[in-house]
Short mmCIF file of C-alpha atoms and ligand atoms in Angstrom, two decimals:
data_model
loop_
_atom_site.label_atom_id
_atom_site.label_comp_id
_atom_site.label_asym_id
_atom_site.label_seq_id
_atom_site.Cartn_x
_atom_site.Cartn_y
_atom_site.Cartn_z
CA MET T 6 62.86 58.76 171.87
CA ASN T 7 63.27 59.70 168.20
CA ALA T 8 63.43 56.41 166.27
CA TYR T 9 66.51 57.32 164.19
CA LEU T 10 68.38 58.44 167.29
CA GLU T 11 67.42 55.31 169.16
CA ARG T 12 68.44 53.06 166.28
CA THR T 13 71.84 54.75 166.03
CA ILE T 14 72.50 54.30 169.74
CA GLU T 15 71.36 50.65 169.63
CA ASN T 16 73.67 49.97 166.68
CA VAL T 17 76.66 51.39 168.54
CA LYS T 18 75.74 49.44 171.67
CA SER T 19 75.58 46.11 169.90
CA LYS T 20 78.53 46.72 167.59
CA TYR T 21 80.88 48.06 170.28
CA ALA T 22 79.81 46.11 173.37
CA ASN T 23 83.54 45.54 174.00
CA GLU T 24 84.24 49.30 174.05
CA PRO T 25 82.06 50.49 176.97
CA GLU T 26 83.62 53.97 177.27
CA PHE T 27 82.81 54.70 173.62
CA VAL T 28 79.23 53.45 174.03
CA GLN T 29 78.91 55.63 177.14
CA THR T 30 79.88 58.87 175.41
CA VAL T 31 77.76 58.14 172.34
CA GLU T 32 74.71 57.56 174.58
CA GLU T 33 75.42 60.71 176.58
CA VAL T 34 75.87 62.99 173.57
CA LEU T 35 73.17 61.58 171.30
CA SER T 36 70.48 61.47 173.98
CA SER T 37 70.88 65.28 174.33
CA LEU T 38 70.14 65.77 170.64
CA GLU T 39 66.54 64.63 170.46
CA PRO T 40 64.96 68.06 169.80
CA VAL T 41 67.58 68.82 167.14
CA ILE T 42 67.05 65.53 165.31
CA GLU T 43 63.27 66.04 165.48
CA LYS T 44 63.69 69.44 163.90
CA HIS T 45 65.95 68.13 161.11
CA PRO T 46 64.37 65.06 159.48
CA GLU T 47 66.82 65.51 156.57
CA TYR T 48 69.62 64.18 158.79
CA GLU T 49 68.20 60.66 158.68
CA ASN T 50 68.21 60.42 154.89
CA ALA T 51 71.89 61.44 154.85
CA ASP T 52 72.56 59.08 157.79
CA LEU T 53 74.27 61.95 159.56
CA LEU T 54 74.32 60.27 162.98
CA GLY T 55 75.48 56.91 161.65
CA ARG T 56 78.37 58.67 159.94
CA MET T 57 79.17 60.77 162.98
CA VAL T 58 79.71 57.77 165.24
CA GLU T 59 82.03 56.10 162.71
CA PRO T 60 85.60 57.49 162.69
CA GLU T 61 86.68 58.78 159.28
CA ARG T 62 89.86 56.79 159.82
CA MET T 63 91.46 54.93 162.69
CA PHE T 64 94.66 52.98 162.69
CA THR T 65 97.05 51.12 164.93
CA PHE T 66 100.76 50.74 164.51
CA ARG T 67 103.63 48.84 166.05
CA VAL T 68 105.95 50.75 168.36
CA ALA T 69 109.07 48.81 169.28
CA TRP T 70 111.57 50.44 171.62
CA MET T 71 114.69 49.51 173.53
CA ALA T 72 114.88 49.63 177.32
CA ASP T 73 118.05 50.82 179.06
CA ASP T 74 119.10 47.22 179.76
CA GLY T 75 119.13 46.51 176.01
CA SER T 76 115.92 44.50 175.97
CA TRP T 77 113.30 45.25 173.29
CA HIS T 78 109.63 45.91 173.99
CA THR T 79 106.61 46.33 171.76
CA ASN T 80 103.52 48.46 172.27
CA THR T 81 100.48 49.37 170.20
CA GLY T 82 100.17 52.93 168.90
CA TYR T 83 96.79 54.40 167.95
CA ARG T 84 95.48 57.40 166.07
CA CYS T 85 91.79 58.02 165.50
CA GLN T 86 90.98 60.72 162.92
CA PHE T 87 87.36 60.91 163.97
CA ASN T 88 85.87 63.90 162.19
CA GLY T 89 87.57 66.43 159.90
CA ALA T 90 84.51 68.38 158.72
CA ILE T 91 85.46 71.69 160.36
CA GLY T 92 89.26 71.51 160.36
CA PRO T 93 92.33 69.30 160.56
CA TYR T 94 91.97 66.52 163.11
CA LYS T 95 93.06 67.84 166.49
CA GLY T 96 93.44 66.08 169.81
CA GLY T 97 95.90 64.71 172.27
CA LEU T 98 97.95 61.54 172.63
CA ARG T 99 97.50 59.48 175.77
CA PHE T 100 100.27 57.16 176.93
CA GLN T 101 98.83 54.92 179.63
CA LYS T 102 98.81 51.18 180.29
CA ASN T 103 95.01 50.90 179.98
CA VAL T 104 94.78 52.50 176.51
CA TYR T 105 92.77 50.44 174.00
CA PRO T 106 90.43 51.38 171.13
CA GLY T 107 87.47 52.09 173.48
CA ILE T 108 89.45 54.79 175.31
CA ILE T 109 90.83 56.37 172.13
CA LYS T 110 87.38 56.43 170.53
CA PHE T 111 85.59 57.90 173.54
CA LEU T 112 88.19 60.64 173.74
CA GLY T 113 88.04 61.20 169.98
CA PHE T 114 84.25 61.42 169.98
CA GLU T 115 84.22 63.94 172.85
CA GLN T 116 86.92 65.90 171.05
CA ILE T 117 84.72 66.48 167.97
CA PHE T 118 82.12 68.43 169.95
CA LYS T 119 84.60 70.12 172.27
CA ASN T 120 86.67 71.40 169.35
CA SER T 121 83.54 72.58 167.59
CA LEU T 122 82.49 74.53 170.71
CA THR T 123 85.73 76.52 170.63
CA GLY T 124 84.51 78.16 167.41
CA LEU T 125 87.95 77.52 165.89
CA PRO T 126 88.69 75.43 162.77
CA ILE T 127 89.71 72.12 164.37
CA GLY T 128 88.29 68.65 163.73
CA GLY T 129 88.23 65.83 166.26
CA GLY T 130 91.00 63.28 166.76
CA LYS T 131 92.80 61.36 169.47
CA GLY T 132 95.63 58.91 169.78
CA GLY T 133 98.01 57.27 172.14
CA SER T 134 99.54 54.01 173.19
CA ASP T 135 99.28 51.33 175.86
CA PHE T 136 102.87 52.24 176.76
CA ASP T 137 103.21 52.72 180.53
CA PRO T 138 105.46 55.71 181.27
CA ALA T 139 105.66 54.88 184.99
CA GLY T 140 109.23 54.31 186.10
CA LYS T 141 110.73 54.79 182.63
CA SER T 142 114.00 56.66 182.30
CA ASP T 143 114.30 59.79 180.22
CA ALA T 144 116.23 57.88 177.56
CA GLU T 145 113.52 55.22 177.41
CA ILE T 146 110.84 57.87 176.98
CA MET T 147 112.89 59.46 174.21
CA ARG T 148 113.35 56.19 172.33
CA PHE T 149 109.67 55.33 172.70
CA CYS T 150 108.59 58.76 171.38
CA GLN T 151 111.02 58.53 168.45
CA SER T 152 109.74 55.10 167.49
CA TYR T 153 106.14 56.27 167.88
CA MET T 154 106.73 59.19 165.52
CA GLN T 155 108.56 57.02 162.98
CA ALA T 156 105.28 55.16 162.55
CA LEU T 157 102.95 58.18 162.70
CA TYR T 158 104.71 60.97 160.80
CA ARG T 159 103.34 60.15 157.33
CA TYR T 160 99.78 60.51 158.51
CA ILE T 161 99.90 63.86 160.30
CA GLY T 162 100.78 67.44 159.37
CA PRO T 163 99.82 71.06 160.11
CA ASP T 164 96.86 70.86 157.68
CA VAL T 165 96.11 67.17 158.21
CA ASP T 166 96.16 66.10 161.82
CA VAL T 167 97.74 67.92 164.76
CA PRO T 168 98.37 65.81 167.88
CA ALA T 169 99.08 67.24 171.33
CA GLY T 170 99.48 65.93 174.87
CA ASP T 171 97.09 64.13 177.17
CA MET T 172 97.78 61.88 180.17
CA GLY T 173 101.38 60.65 180.04
CA VAL T 174 102.32 63.12 177.29
CA GLY T 175 103.61 66.52 178.38
CA ALA T 176 106.10 69.07 177.07
CA ARG T 177 109.00 66.59 177.31
CA GLU T 178 107.27 63.95 175.17
CA ILE T 179 106.03 66.56 172.67
CA GLY T 180 109.64 67.74 172.35
CA TYR T 181 110.93 64.26 171.50
CA LEU T 182 108.02 63.65 169.12
CA PHE T 183 108.60 66.96 167.35
CA GLY T 184 112.35 66.39 167.09
CA GLU T 185 111.77 63.06 165.37
CA TYR T 186 109.13 64.54 163.03
CA ARG T 187 111.51 67.32 162.02
CA ARG T 188 114.34 64.87 161.46
CA LEU T 189 112.21 62.57 159.29
CA LYS T 190 110.55 65.31 157.21
CA GLY T 191 113.52 67.62 156.94
CA THR T 192 111.23 70.62 157.38
CA PHE T 193 110.44 72.90 160.28
CA GLU T 194 106.67 72.41 160.40
CA ASN T 195 106.07 73.22 164.01
CA GLY T 196 102.32 73.47 163.46
CA VAL T 197 102.22 69.65 163.37
CA LEU T 198 102.08 69.36 167.16
CA THR T 199 100.88 71.61 169.97
CA GLY T 200 101.93 71.84 173.57
CA LYS T 201 105.49 72.48 172.40
CA GLY T 202 108.16 74.17 174.46
CA PHE T 203 108.20 77.94 174.09
CA SER T 204 111.65 77.99 172.46
CA TYR T 205 110.45 76.22 169.30
CA GLY T 206 106.90 77.45 168.78
CA GLY T 207 104.92 76.63 171.90
CA SER T 208 102.34 79.13 173.07
CA ARG T 209 102.40 81.15 176.24
CA ILE T 210 99.67 79.95 178.64
CA ARG T 211 99.23 76.55 176.92
CA PRO T 212 100.39 74.66 180.04
CA GLU T 213 97.91 76.57 182.20
CA ALA T 214 95.13 76.80 179.62
CA THR T 215 92.93 73.83 180.52
CA GLY T 216 92.83 74.76 184.22
CA TYR T 217 92.53 78.50 183.61
CA GLY T 218 89.78 77.93 181.05
CA ALA T 219 87.87 75.73 183.51
CA VAL T 220 87.98 78.50 186.12
CA TYR T 221 86.89 81.13 183.56
CA TYR T 222 83.95 78.90 182.68
CA LEU T 223 83.16 78.44 186.39
CA GLU T 224 83.12 82.20 186.87
CA ASN T 225 80.37 82.45 184.26
CA VAL T 226 78.31 79.84 186.10
CA LEU T 227 78.79 81.64 189.42
CA LYS T 228 77.87 84.97 187.87
CA HIS T 229 74.61 83.45 186.63
CA GLU T 230 73.79 82.66 190.30
CA GLY T 231 74.83 86.12 191.46
CA GLU T 232 77.91 84.73 193.21
CA SER T 233 81.65 85.29 192.94
CA ILE T 234 84.57 82.89 193.11
CA LYS T 235 86.27 84.70 195.97
CA ASP T 236 86.49 82.59 199.16
CA LYS T 237 84.87 79.56 197.51
CA THR T 238 86.19 76.10 198.40
CA ILE T 239 86.83 73.65 195.59
CA ALA T 240 87.36 69.88 195.62
CA CYS T 241 89.63 68.80 192.77
CA ALA T 242 90.84 65.36 191.84
CA GLY T 243 94.19 64.40 190.42
CA PHE T 244 97.31 66.54 190.75
CA GLY T 245 98.47 66.73 187.14
CA ASN T 246 98.66 69.54 184.65
CA VAL T 247 94.95 70.38 184.64
CA THR T 248 94.54 70.42 188.42
CA TRP T 249 97.70 72.53 188.71
CA GLY T 250 96.18 75.14 186.36
CA ILE T 251 92.94 75.23 188.38
CA CYS T 252 94.85 75.67 191.65
CA LYS T 253 96.98 78.45 190.20
CA LYS T 254 94.03 80.46 188.85
CA ALA T 255 91.80 79.78 191.88
CA PHE T 256 94.60 81.03 194.14
CA GLN T 257 94.96 84.22 192.03
CA LEU T 258 91.22 84.85 192.34
CA GLY T 259 90.99 84.22 196.10
CA ALA T 260 89.40 80.75 196.03
CA LYS T 261 90.86 77.61 197.62
CA VAL T 262 91.33 74.13 196.18
CA VAL T 263 91.15 71.95 199.30
CA THR T 264 91.46 68.43 197.87
CA LEU T 265 93.76 66.63 195.44
CA SER T 266 93.78 62.94 194.64
CA GLY T 267 95.95 60.21 193.20
CA PRO T 268 95.91 56.46 192.73
CA ASP T 269 96.86 56.14 196.43
CA GLY T 270 94.01 58.22 197.92
CA TYR T 271 93.22 61.88 198.49
CA VAL T 272 94.57 64.76 200.57
CA TYR T 273 92.55 67.43 202.36
CA ASP T 274 94.22 70.79 202.90
CA PRO T 275 91.88 73.12 204.82
CA GLU T 276 94.11 76.10 203.94
CA GLY T 277 93.92 75.21 200.26
CA VAL T 278 96.60 74.76 197.60
CA ALA T 279 96.86 78.50 197.97
CA THR T 280 100.50 79.51 198.19
CA GLU T 281 103.01 79.72 195.38
CA GLU T 282 105.07 77.00 197.04
CA LYS T 283 102.13 74.61 197.17
CA VAL T 284 101.08 75.29 193.57
CA ASN T 285 104.65 74.73 192.37
CA TYR T 286 104.97 71.56 194.42
CA LEU T 287 102.32 69.95 192.20
CA LEU T 288 104.79 70.24 189.31
CA GLU T 289 107.48 68.57 191.39
CA MET T 290 105.10 65.76 192.30
CA ARG T 291 104.31 65.19 188.65
CA ASP T 292 107.93 65.32 187.53
CA SER T 293 108.99 62.86 190.24
CA GLY T 294 107.02 60.16 188.37
CA ARG T 295 106.04 58.65 191.74
CA ASN T 296 102.33 59.17 191.06
CA ARG T 297 101.59 59.56 194.80
CA VAL T 298 99.43 62.30 196.30
CA GLN T 299 100.50 61.37 199.83
CA ASP T 300 103.72 63.27 199.11
CA TYR T 301 101.72 66.51 199.40
CA ALA T 302 100.47 65.65 202.90
CA ASP T 303 103.98 64.60 203.94
CA LYS T 304 105.35 67.94 202.79
CA PHE T 305 102.73 70.36 204.14
CA PRO T 306 101.73 70.18 207.83
CA GLY T 307 98.04 70.62 208.63
CA THR T 308 96.93 68.50 205.69
CA THR T 309 95.46 65.00 205.96
CA PHE T 310 95.95 62.00 203.70
CA TYR T 311 93.06 59.55 203.27
CA PRO T 312 94.50 56.35 201.77
CA GLY T 313 92.41 54.54 199.17
CA GLU T 314 89.60 57.11 199.27
CA LYS T 315 88.19 59.70 196.86
CA PRO T 316 87.47 63.34 197.75
CA TRP T 317 83.77 63.11 196.82
CA GLY T 318 81.68 63.87 199.88
CA VAL T 319 84.01 66.50 201.38
CA LYS T 320 82.03 69.65 202.26
CA VAL T 321 82.92 72.24 199.62
CA ASP T 322 81.14 74.77 197.46
CA ILE T 323 82.33 73.35 194.16
CA CYS T 324 83.42 69.93 192.88
CA MET T 325 85.77 69.86 189.92
CA PRO T 326 86.62 66.24 189.02
CA SER T 327 89.82 66.80 187.10
CA ALA T 328 91.58 63.43 187.19
CA MET T 329 90.25 60.90 184.68
CA GLN T 330 87.21 59.19 183.13
CA ASN T 331 84.57 57.52 185.31
CA ASP T 332 86.04 58.82 188.56
CA VAL T 333 82.59 59.71 189.95
CA HIS T 334 80.09 56.84 190.22
CA MET T 335 76.56 56.85 191.61
CA GLU T 336 77.75 56.26 195.21
CA HIS T 337 80.03 59.32 194.95
CA ALA T 338 77.33 61.42 193.30
CA LYS T 339 75.04 60.75 196.25
CA LYS T 340 77.77 61.78 198.70
CA ILE T 341 78.39 64.97 196.72
CA ALA T 342 74.70 65.86 196.91
CA GLU T 343 74.56 65.03 200.64
CA ALA T 344 77.54 67.29 201.30
CA GLY T 345 75.50 70.23 199.99
CA VAL T 346 77.76 70.93 197.01
CA LYS T 347 76.08 73.43 194.70
CA TYR T 348 78.33 73.33 191.65
CA TYR T 349 79.45 70.18 189.88
CA ILE T 350 81.88 71.29 187.20
CA GLU T 351 83.32 68.39 185.21
CA VAL T 352 86.88 68.95 184.04
CA ALA T 353 88.51 65.64 183.07
CA ASN T 354 87.15 63.98 179.93
CA MET T 355 83.97 62.07 180.93
CA PRO T 356 84.72 62.00 184.68
CA THR T 357 81.18 60.95 185.57
CA THR T 358 79.30 57.73 184.74
CA ASN T 359 76.08 58.41 182.83
CA ASP T 360 73.80 57.38 185.71
CA ALA T 361 75.72 59.54 188.20
CA LEU T 362 75.63 62.50 185.81
CA LYS T 363 71.88 62.16 185.38
CA TYR T 364 71.44 61.90 189.16
CA LEU T 365 73.42 65.10 189.75
CA MET T 366 71.57 66.96 186.98
CA ASP T 367 68.25 65.97 188.60
CA CYS T 368 69.29 67.22 192.07
CA ASP T 369 67.52 70.41 193.10
CA ASN T 370 69.97 73.26 193.64
CA MET T 371 72.83 71.51 191.82
CA ILE T 372 74.32 73.10 188.74
CA VAL T 373 76.16 70.70 186.45
CA ALA T 374 78.60 71.73 183.73
CA PRO T 375 80.03 69.22 181.22
CA SER T 376 83.71 68.60 180.62
CA LYS T 377 83.59 69.05 176.85
CA ALA T 378 82.77 72.71 177.46
CA VAL T 379 84.69 73.26 180.71
CA ASN T 380 88.02 71.78 179.54
CA ALA T 381 87.89 73.17 176.00
CA GLY T 382 90.32 75.95 176.90
CA GLY T 383 93.19 73.50 176.50
CA VAL T 384 92.53 72.60 172.91
CA ALA T 385 91.39 76.16 172.14
CA THR T 386 94.82 77.40 173.20
CA SER T 387 96.35 74.65 171.06
CA ALA T 388 94.47 76.18 168.14
CA LEU T 389 95.91 79.57 169.11
CA GLU T 390 99.35 77.91 169.08
CA MET T 391 98.64 76.67 165.52
CA SER T 392 97.68 80.23 164.50
CA GLN T 393 100.90 81.65 165.89
CA ASN T 394 102.92 78.92 164.13
CA SER T 395 101.30 79.53 160.76
CA GLU T 396 101.76 83.29 161.08
CA ARG T 397 105.34 82.83 162.37
CA LEU T 398 104.41 85.06 165.28
CA VAL T 399 104.60 84.87 169.05
CA TRP T 400 101.79 86.33 171.11
CA SER T 401 102.28 87.60 174.66
CA ALA T 402 100.86 85.76 177.66
CA GLU T 403 98.37 88.60 178.12
CA GLU T 404 97.17 88.28 174.54
CA VAL T 405 96.71 84.49 174.73
CA ASP T 406 95.04 84.71 178.13
CA LYS T 407 92.64 87.38 176.88
CA GLN T 408 91.65 85.25 173.90
CA LEU T 409 91.29 82.16 176.11
CA LYS T 410 88.93 84.03 178.43
CA GLN T 411 86.87 85.30 175.50
CA ILE T 412 86.60 81.80 174.06
CA MET T 413 85.44 80.36 177.40
CA ASP T 414 82.84 83.10 177.81
CA THR T 415 81.58 82.38 174.29
CA ILE T 416 81.41 78.62 174.91
CA TYR T 417 79.36 79.26 178.04
CA ASN T 418 77.00 81.68 176.30
CA MET T 419 76.57 79.43 173.25
CA SER T 420 75.68 76.50 175.51
CA VAL T 421 73.12 78.53 177.45
CA GLU T 422 71.56 79.82 174.24
CA ALA T 423 71.45 76.42 172.50
CA ALA T 424 69.56 74.82 175.40
CA GLU T 425 67.16 77.74 175.60
CA GLU T 426 66.53 77.65 171.85
CA TYR T 427 65.29 74.07 172.16
CA GLY T 428 63.16 74.75 175.24
CA LEU T 429 65.48 72.90 177.66
CA GLY T 430 65.94 75.77 180.12
CA TYR T 431 69.28 76.34 181.87
CA ASN T 432 70.90 73.05 180.87
CA LEU T 433 74.63 73.42 180.29
CA VAL T 434 75.10 69.72 179.48
CA ALA T 435 72.52 69.52 176.70
CA GLY T 436 73.44 73.02 175.53
CA ALA T 437 77.09 72.08 174.98
CA ASN T 438 76.17 68.90 173.12
CA ILE T 439 73.69 70.72 170.89
CA ALA T 440 75.92 73.71 170.13
CA GLY T 441 78.94 71.49 169.44
CA PHE T 442 76.89 69.14 167.29
CA GLN T 443 75.19 71.82 165.21
CA ARG T 444 78.35 73.27 163.71
CA VAL T 445 79.74 69.86 162.74
CA ALA T 446 76.34 68.77 161.40
CA ASP T 447 76.07 71.88 159.20
CA ALA T 448 79.58 71.30 157.81
CA MET T 449 78.94 67.60 157.12
CA MET T 450 75.61 68.31 155.41
CA ALA T 451 77.26 70.97 153.24
CA GLN T 452 80.12 68.68 152.15
CA GLY T 453 78.09 65.78 150.77
CA VAL T 454 77.79 62.23 151.99
CA PHE T 455 80.95 60.22 152.62
O1 LIG B 521 91.48 66.41 175.90
C1 LIG B 521 92.01 67.39 175.33
O2 LIG B 521 91.32 68.30 174.87
C2 LIG B 521 93.46 67.42 175.20
N1 LIG B 521 94.11 66.49 175.68
C3 LIG B 521 94.15 68.54 174.51
C4 LIG B 521 94.09 68.38 173.04
C5 LIG B 521 94.87 69.41 172.26
O3 LIG B 521 94.94 69.22 171.03
O4 LIG B 521 95.39 70.37 172.82
#
């Protein structure tokens, strides 16, 4: 391997041994970049890679909040402003018990390249808290969000850093966060957050965008193989916002999502999540806060619940891991290959361990697409929301959807072309890393060393 590349990876490995998710994404991205680094020896002198793996700024803050019983609790808030070379920092907030710097930094690092791939002017950032939303009342969520924003508001803004949702942060939380920002600043700067409700500056299609975008990307992959999405079976994981969007679009296009998963196991629905009632039920499941996928099997006859198991190994045409990081390990990858799956389309951020991803990419007849390209429709539509906010305009659903589709087609084409340019053949994983990297690298080189 290129010595500079290898040294950068080794430095991150030894420095951040206690942040394995961050090390994992750095290894995955950087190891794709060998031909680019070989072609650009000037990067080493400017320590471009060393700077790229170091966040421009990252901070923690105290978030104290009162529970309904009057007791006080304290959590850690995070924001990582990873790379601002091509635009204001942009990326979601994740509220989940397991959040720690390694999770925020892996998500932030992925976000840099994903945002770059959209072709829009957005830098990479991520934030969140180790707050556990499970079982919290609406009033508790509101007080937590208000306290969180009291600590964060000075450091964000429509031209500075624009947070959005991620796991545990949906339209409700964004509403409370925005209300507190507006109250503190005394200005209506709705471009400071995306994923807002439609009544105060949210974009049409933003809730659906990540799932829709993933399906638009998938259609490009299928087209390359001379196939169409109609009648295809898809294994999804999770049942949250992203999986809901995939189910909705797949249903519209005549494909069937036959599995969903949760912390309790997975469900198999041979008829697919392919009625309006079923698609809408996913929203109910999410809003119930029960975090149980078994509820789906209990509600719809003819479906089976497999407690404690994952859907990897079910015979389908397409796997779309859309739940969370490191959901698919080597043992699952082998089962996916054995089941004769032809398309492995990552959707969640880093859903595959690095060894499992390499295994799947090396399988004959398996096409692998990386999440940072496939799920970029979400943040791309956030950038469209920012555009509408700054222009004080509202675009129709058709207009946003049309732009989303165009962006996904462009991301796919740019990835294909970048891999080909460096002699890597049809490699969507390396292509996305290279295309995403190149734009940020050019901007950083142009702006001087800091
Ligand atoms: O992972 C992601 O891209 C997101 N959670 C969405 C970020 C955004 O700013 O819309």
